[in-house]
Coordinates of C-alpha atoms and ligand atoms in Angstrom, one line a residue:
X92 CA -8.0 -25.8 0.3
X93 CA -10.8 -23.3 -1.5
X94 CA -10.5 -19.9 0.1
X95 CA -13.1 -18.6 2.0
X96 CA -13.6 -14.9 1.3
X97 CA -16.3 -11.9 3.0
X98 CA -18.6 -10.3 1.2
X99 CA -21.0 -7.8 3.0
X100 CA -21.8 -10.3 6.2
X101 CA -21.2 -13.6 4.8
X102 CA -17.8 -15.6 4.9
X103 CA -18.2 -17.9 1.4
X104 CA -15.7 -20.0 -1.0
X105 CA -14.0 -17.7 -3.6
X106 CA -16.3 -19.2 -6.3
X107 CA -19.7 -18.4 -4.8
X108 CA -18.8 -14.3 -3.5
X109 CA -20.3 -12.3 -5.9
X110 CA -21.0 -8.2 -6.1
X111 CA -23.1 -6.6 -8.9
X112 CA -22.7 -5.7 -12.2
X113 CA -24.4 -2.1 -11.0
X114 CA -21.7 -1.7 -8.2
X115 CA -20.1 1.6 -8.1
X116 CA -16.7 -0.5 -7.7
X117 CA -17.4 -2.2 -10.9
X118 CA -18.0 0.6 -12.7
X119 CA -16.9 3.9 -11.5
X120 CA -14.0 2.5 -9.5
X121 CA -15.4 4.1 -6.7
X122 CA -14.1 2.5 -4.2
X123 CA -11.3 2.8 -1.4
X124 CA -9.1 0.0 0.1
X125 CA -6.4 -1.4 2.4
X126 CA -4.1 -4.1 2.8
X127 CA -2.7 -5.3 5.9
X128 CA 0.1 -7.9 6.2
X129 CA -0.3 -11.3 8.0
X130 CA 3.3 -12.1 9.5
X131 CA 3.5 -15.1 12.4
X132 CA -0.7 -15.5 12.1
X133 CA -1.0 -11.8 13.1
X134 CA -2.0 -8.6 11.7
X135 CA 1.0 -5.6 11.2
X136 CA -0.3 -2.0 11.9
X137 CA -4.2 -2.8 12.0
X138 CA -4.8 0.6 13.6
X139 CA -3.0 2.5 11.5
X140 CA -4.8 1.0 8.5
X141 CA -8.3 1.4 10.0
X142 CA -7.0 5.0 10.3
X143 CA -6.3 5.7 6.9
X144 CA -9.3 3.6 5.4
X145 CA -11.9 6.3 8.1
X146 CA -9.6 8.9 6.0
X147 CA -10.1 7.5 2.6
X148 CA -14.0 6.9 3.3
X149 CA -14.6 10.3 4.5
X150 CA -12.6 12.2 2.2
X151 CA -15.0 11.0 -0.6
X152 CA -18.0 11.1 1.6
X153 CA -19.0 7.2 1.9
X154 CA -20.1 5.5 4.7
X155 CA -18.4 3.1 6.6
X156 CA -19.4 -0.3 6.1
X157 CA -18.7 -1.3 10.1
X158 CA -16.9 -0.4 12.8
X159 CA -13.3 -1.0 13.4
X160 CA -14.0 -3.9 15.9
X161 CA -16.2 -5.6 13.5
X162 CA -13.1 -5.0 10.9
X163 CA -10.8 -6.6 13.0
X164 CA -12.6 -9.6 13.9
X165 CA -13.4 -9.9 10.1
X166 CA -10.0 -9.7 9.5
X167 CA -8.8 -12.6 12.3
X168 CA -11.6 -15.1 11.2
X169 CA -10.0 -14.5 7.4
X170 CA -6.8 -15.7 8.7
X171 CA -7.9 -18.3 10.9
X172 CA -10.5 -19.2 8.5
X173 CA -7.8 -19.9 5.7
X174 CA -5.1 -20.9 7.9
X175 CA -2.8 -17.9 6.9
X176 CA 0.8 -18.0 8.6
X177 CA 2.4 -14.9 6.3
X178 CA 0.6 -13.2 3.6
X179 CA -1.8 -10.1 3.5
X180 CA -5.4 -9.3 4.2
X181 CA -7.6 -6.9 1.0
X182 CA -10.3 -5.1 2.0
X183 CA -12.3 -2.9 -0.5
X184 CA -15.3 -0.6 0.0
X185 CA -17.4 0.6 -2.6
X186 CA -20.0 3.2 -3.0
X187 CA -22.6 0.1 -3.4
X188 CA -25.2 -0.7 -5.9
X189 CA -27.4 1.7 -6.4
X190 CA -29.1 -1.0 -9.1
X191 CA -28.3 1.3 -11.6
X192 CA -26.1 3.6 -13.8
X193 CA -25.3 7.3 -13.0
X194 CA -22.3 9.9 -12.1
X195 CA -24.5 11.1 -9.3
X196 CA -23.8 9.6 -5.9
X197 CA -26.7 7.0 -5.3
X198 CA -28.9 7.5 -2.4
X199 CA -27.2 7.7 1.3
X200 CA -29.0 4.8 2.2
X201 CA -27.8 2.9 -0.7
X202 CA -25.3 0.0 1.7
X203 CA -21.5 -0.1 1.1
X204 CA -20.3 -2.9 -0.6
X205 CA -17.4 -4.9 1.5
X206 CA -15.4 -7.2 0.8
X207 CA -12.3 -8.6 2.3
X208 CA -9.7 -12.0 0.8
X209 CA -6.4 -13.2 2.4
X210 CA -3.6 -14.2 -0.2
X211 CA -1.1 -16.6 1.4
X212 CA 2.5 -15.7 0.8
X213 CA 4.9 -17.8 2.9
X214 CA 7.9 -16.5 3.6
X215 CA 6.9 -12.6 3.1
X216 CA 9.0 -11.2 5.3
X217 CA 11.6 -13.0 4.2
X218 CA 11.4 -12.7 0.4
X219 CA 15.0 -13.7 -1.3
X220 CA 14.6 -10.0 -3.3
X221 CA 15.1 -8.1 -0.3
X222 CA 18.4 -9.2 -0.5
X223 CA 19.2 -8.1 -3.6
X224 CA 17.2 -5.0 -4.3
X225 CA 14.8 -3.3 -7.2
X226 CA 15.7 -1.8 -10.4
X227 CA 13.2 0.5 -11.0
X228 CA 13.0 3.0 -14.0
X229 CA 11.5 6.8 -14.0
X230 CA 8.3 7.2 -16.0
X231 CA 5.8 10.6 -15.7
X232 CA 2.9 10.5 -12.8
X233 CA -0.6 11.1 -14.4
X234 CA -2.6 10.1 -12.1
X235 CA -5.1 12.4 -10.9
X236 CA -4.4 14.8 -7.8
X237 CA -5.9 12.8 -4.9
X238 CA -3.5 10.7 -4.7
X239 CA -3.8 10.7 -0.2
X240 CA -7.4 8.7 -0.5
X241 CA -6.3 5.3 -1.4
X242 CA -9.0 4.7 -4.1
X243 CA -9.0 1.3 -6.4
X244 CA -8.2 3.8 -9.1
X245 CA -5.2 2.0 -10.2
X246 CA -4.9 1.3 -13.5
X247 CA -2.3 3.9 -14.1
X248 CA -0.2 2.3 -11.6
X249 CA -0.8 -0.9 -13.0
X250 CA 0.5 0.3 -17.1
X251 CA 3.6 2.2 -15.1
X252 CA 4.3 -1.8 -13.6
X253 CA 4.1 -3.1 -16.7
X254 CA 6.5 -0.5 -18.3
X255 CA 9.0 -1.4 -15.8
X256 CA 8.5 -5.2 -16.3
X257 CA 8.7 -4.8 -20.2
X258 CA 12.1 -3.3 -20.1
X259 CA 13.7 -6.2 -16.5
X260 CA 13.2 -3.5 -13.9
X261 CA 11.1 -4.0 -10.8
X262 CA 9.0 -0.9 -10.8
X263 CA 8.8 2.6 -11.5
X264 CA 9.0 5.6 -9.8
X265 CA 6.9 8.7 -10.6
X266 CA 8.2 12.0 -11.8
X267 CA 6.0 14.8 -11.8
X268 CA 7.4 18.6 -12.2
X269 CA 11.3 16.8 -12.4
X270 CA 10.4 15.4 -8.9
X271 CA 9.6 12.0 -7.8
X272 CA 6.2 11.5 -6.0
X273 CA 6.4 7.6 -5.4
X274 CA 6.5 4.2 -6.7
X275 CA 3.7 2.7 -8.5
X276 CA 2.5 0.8 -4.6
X277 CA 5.3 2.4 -2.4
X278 CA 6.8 5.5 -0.8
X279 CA 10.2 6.5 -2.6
X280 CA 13.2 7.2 -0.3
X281 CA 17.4 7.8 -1.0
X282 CA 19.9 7.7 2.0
X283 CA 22.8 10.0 1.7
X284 CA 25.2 9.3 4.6
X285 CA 23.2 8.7 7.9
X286 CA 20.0 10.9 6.2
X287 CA 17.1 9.5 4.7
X288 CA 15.2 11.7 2.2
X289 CA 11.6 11.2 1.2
X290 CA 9.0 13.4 -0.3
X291 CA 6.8 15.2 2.5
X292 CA 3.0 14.5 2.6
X293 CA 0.6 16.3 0.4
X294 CA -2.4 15.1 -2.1
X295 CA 0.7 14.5 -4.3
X296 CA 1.1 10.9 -2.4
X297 CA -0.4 8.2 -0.7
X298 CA 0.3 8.5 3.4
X299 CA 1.9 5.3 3.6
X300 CA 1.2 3.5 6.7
X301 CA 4.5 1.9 6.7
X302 CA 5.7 5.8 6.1
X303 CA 4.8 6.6 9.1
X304 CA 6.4 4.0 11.4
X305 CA 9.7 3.7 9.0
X306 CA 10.3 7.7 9.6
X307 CA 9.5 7.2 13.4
X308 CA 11.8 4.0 13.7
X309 CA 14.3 6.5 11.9
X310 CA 14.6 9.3 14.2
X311 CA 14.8 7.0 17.3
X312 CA 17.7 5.6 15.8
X313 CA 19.5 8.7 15.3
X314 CA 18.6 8.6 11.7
X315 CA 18.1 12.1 10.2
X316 CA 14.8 12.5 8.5
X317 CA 14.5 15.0 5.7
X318 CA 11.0 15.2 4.0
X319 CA 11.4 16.9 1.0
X320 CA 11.5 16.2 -3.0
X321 CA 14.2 14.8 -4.7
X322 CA 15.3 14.1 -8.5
X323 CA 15.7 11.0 -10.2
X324 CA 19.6 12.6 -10.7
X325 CA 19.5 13.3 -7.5
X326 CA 18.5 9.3 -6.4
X327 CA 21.1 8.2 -8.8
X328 CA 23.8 9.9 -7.2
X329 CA 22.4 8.9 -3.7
X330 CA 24.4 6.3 -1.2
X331 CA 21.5 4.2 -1.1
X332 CA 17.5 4.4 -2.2
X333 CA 14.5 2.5 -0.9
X334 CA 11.0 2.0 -0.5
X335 CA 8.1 1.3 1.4
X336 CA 4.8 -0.2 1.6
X337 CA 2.5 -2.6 3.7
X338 CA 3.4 -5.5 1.7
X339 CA 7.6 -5.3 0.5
X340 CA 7.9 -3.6 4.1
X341 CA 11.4 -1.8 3.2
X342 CA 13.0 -3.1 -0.2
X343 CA 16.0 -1.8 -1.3
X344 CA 16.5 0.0 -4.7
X345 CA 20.1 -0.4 -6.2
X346 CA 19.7 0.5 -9.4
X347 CA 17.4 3.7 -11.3
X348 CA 16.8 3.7 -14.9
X349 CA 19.7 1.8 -15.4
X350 CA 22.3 3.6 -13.4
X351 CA 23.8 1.8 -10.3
X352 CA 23.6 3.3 -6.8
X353 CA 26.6 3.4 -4.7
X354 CA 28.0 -0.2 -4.6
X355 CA 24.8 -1.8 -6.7
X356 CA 23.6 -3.5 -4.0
X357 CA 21.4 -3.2 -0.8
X358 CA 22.9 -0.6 1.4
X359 CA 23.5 -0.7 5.1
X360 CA 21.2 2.1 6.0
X361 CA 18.5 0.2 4.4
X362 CA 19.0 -2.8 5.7
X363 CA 18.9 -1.3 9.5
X364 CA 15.4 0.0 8.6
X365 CA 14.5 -3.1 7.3
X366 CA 15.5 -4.9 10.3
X367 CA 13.9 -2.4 12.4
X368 CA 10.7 -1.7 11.0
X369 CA 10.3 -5.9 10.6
X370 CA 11.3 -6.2 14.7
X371 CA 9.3 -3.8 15.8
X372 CA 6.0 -4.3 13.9
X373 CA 6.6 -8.0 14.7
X374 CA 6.6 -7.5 18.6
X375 CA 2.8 -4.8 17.8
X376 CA 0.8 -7.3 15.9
X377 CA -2.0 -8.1 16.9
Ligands
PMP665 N1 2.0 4.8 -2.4 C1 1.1 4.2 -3.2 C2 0.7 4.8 -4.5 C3 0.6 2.9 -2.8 O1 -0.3 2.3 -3.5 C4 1.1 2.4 -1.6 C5 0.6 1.0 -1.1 N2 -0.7 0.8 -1.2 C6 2.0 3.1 -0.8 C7 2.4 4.3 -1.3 C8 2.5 2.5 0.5 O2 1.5 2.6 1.5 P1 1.5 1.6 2.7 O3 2.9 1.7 3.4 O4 0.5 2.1 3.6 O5 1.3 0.2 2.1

């Protein structure tokens, strides 16, 4: 089956969406995006993504493409469209084409480019690694210091992926000033006893979505939530680690540049949230 994919009003196959070589996207990166998991035919914290995209957009001054109706409706005819049972929803907007070259932002009127693809995953939630954890390794964070608007600025993330893959590991985890912001795609946690530790919000890190509802899940469970920084010493002596994102929901981490955590494999804590975050997101999609 050819995927059907949006781009700026029109629903096409894969091979006939195009954008322009002159689009802002293409060539500045500037751009923002989401990406919002499919599980059961239905969409997992839509709201909260719409929430953080109006964020994104505004922080860098860009117009919305639509409004969040319009999004959502985009985003069910995607899934209908392509038949998608599990998988997730992209979405990108970009500054446009402004049919030209230049730092300076191009004309307000100048239309935001959108555009929006499914990718099927069967099985997402229920992905065999869950059960055995990540190995992820420590490299520095250099990205720049917005790291809160979710920009499609990723090729540093992508080189600290590949450093982790070069050497078996899973992922990295960011250190800047001997703390860790985050993983490359995902919010960094450890779990000593019955408390979870994760870094608090600032420019320093993304505001994950699945952040949010993980640390809420938390506290109602009599979890205790400290939001602070942590060392990669300080993870490798932890009971447990994890993280987070939109896509790998909550994956455990049992092992940190090359030192095992605890017992080496997925701990209890971690699984609870996993359970918990996967329930209750399950019974709010929409
Ligand atoms: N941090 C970074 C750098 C990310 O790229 C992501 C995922 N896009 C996250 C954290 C997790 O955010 P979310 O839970 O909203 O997917």
């Amino acid at each position: 089956m050819t995927r059907t994919v949006y781009v700026n009003g029109q629903y096409l196959p894969e091979h006939e969406a195009t954008v322009s070589i002159f689009d802002r996207g293409f060539l500045m990166s500037d751009g923002v995006y989401e990406v919002t998991s499919v599980l059961d035919g239905k969409l997992i914290d839509f709201d909260g993504h719409c929430v953080r995209l109006s964020r994104s957009l505004s922080e860098l001054e860009m117009a919305a493409p639509c409004s969040n109706e319009t999004l959502l409706e985009i985003h069910r005819e995607l899934v209908r469209l392509n038949d998608i049972t599990d998988g997730m929803i992209y979405l990108q907007v970009t500054r446009g084409n402004p049919g030209d070259r230049d730092f300076a932002y191009p004309a307000e009127d100048t239309p935001p480019t959108l555009v929006l693809f499914t990718q099927s995953k069967p099985g997402l939630a229920d992905a065999p690694v869950a059960k055995v954890g990540w190995k992820v390794i420590s490299v520095p964070d250099v990205r720049w210091g917005r790291r809160d608007i979710k920009t499609t600025q990723l090729l540093y993330p992508s080189m600290a992926k590949m450093m982790a893959k070069k050497v078996g590991a899973d992922d990295a985890w960011l250190v800047e000033d001997g703390m860790v912001t985050e993983g490359t795609s995902n919010n960094a946690y450890i779990v000593k006893g019955k408390r979870i530790i994760t870094r608090a919000l600032s420019t320093d890190i993304l505001h994950g979505i699945t952040r949010a509802a993980v640390l809420r899940f938390a506290a109602e469970a009599q979890f205790e939530v400290e939001e602070r920084n942590f060392t990669i010493a300080e993870a490798q002596d932890a009971d447990e680690a994890f993280i987070t994102s939109a896509t790998a929901f909550v994956m455990p981490v049992v092992e940190i540049d090359g030192t095992a955590l605890g017992t080496g494999k997925p701990g209890s804590v971690t699984a609870r949230m996993r359970e918990l975050y996967l329930d209750e997101m399950r019974k709010a999609a929409i």
